[in-house]
Amino acid sequence: MKQPIPRNGIGPLKVGNRVQIVPEWQDPGDDQYERFVIEAPDDCTRVRIQAHVPKLIFQPTEWIEADHLLLLPTDNQ
């Protein structure tokens, strides 16, 4: 079964996980913003992430392969 497993993880990503795009897949400026998983289908290797960009009304989202992401610790972990 296909699962959205991040590059540094052993389990699938879940909605609410804080993630970072791995350096080789980053665009300029991608390292400046926090990103969170907002959609993670169980049977897919891709997840939908949302960047938190201050001062924007609509926050950017994108679908990305989970293997292009690193799972980051959250404040409650």
XYZ file of C-alpha atoms in Angstrom:
77
model
C 0.000 0.000 0.000
C 1.282 3.452 -0.907
C 1.816 5.765 2.065
C 3.119 9.340 2.428
C 6.354 8.612 4.302
C 8.793 11.526 4.701
C 12.492 11.133 3.950
C 13.428 11.019 7.650
C 10.431 9.042 8.877
C 9.247 5.479 9.229
C 5.534 6.207 9.464
C 3.166 8.158 7.223
C 2.654 11.899 7.515
C -0.548 13.092 9.160
C -2.576 16.287 8.958
C -0.995 18.871 11.246
C 2.598 17.601 10.951
C 5.198 20.358 10.610
C 7.453 19.687 7.622
C 10.337 21.165 5.653
C 11.131 20.653 1.976
C 14.479 18.868 1.593
C 17.198 21.239 0.316
C 17.542 19.704 -3.161
C 13.812 20.321 -3.840
C 13.603 23.841 -2.377
C 12.989 26.959 -4.409
C 14.712 30.179 -3.312
C 13.120 31.379 -0.072
C 11.458 28.051 0.816
C 13.575 27.780 3.966
C 12.067 30.990 5.382
C 8.549 29.708 6.064
C 6.893 27.075 8.219
C 4.893 24.406 6.408
C 2.219 22.060 7.673
C 0.483 19.031 6.194
C -3.160 19.896 5.489
C -4.155 16.780 3.525
C -2.601 13.297 3.627
C -4.485 10.583 1.730
C -3.832 7.067 3.078
C -3.290 5.492 -0.348
C -0.997 8.097 -1.913
C 2.675 9.072 -1.681
C 1.854 12.789 -2.020
C 0.569 15.214 0.606
C -0.819 18.715 0.437
C 1.161 21.256 2.439
C 0.501 24.858 3.353
C 3.161 27.481 3.988
C 2.634 30.058 6.702
C 3.641 33.367 5.096
C 3.031 36.383 7.322
C 1.029 39.244 5.779
C -0.591 37.052 3.097
C -4.354 36.684 3.271
C -4.351 33.406 1.350
C -1.604 31.006 2.382
C 0.058 29.071 -0.473
C -0.555 25.344 -0.765
C 0.956 22.641 -2.927
C 0.923 18.893 -3.476
C 4.346 17.319 -2.984
C 5.858 13.848 -2.751
C 6.279 12.953 0.923
C 9.826 11.770 0.157
C 10.691 15.406 -0.664
C 9.846 16.427 2.905
C 11.437 16.177 6.334
C 9.228 15.728 9.389
C 10.028 18.402 11.990
C 9.308 18.197 15.704
C 6.357 20.169 17.021
C 6.149 22.065 20.292
C 4.151 19.266 21.951
C 6.573 16.447 21.004
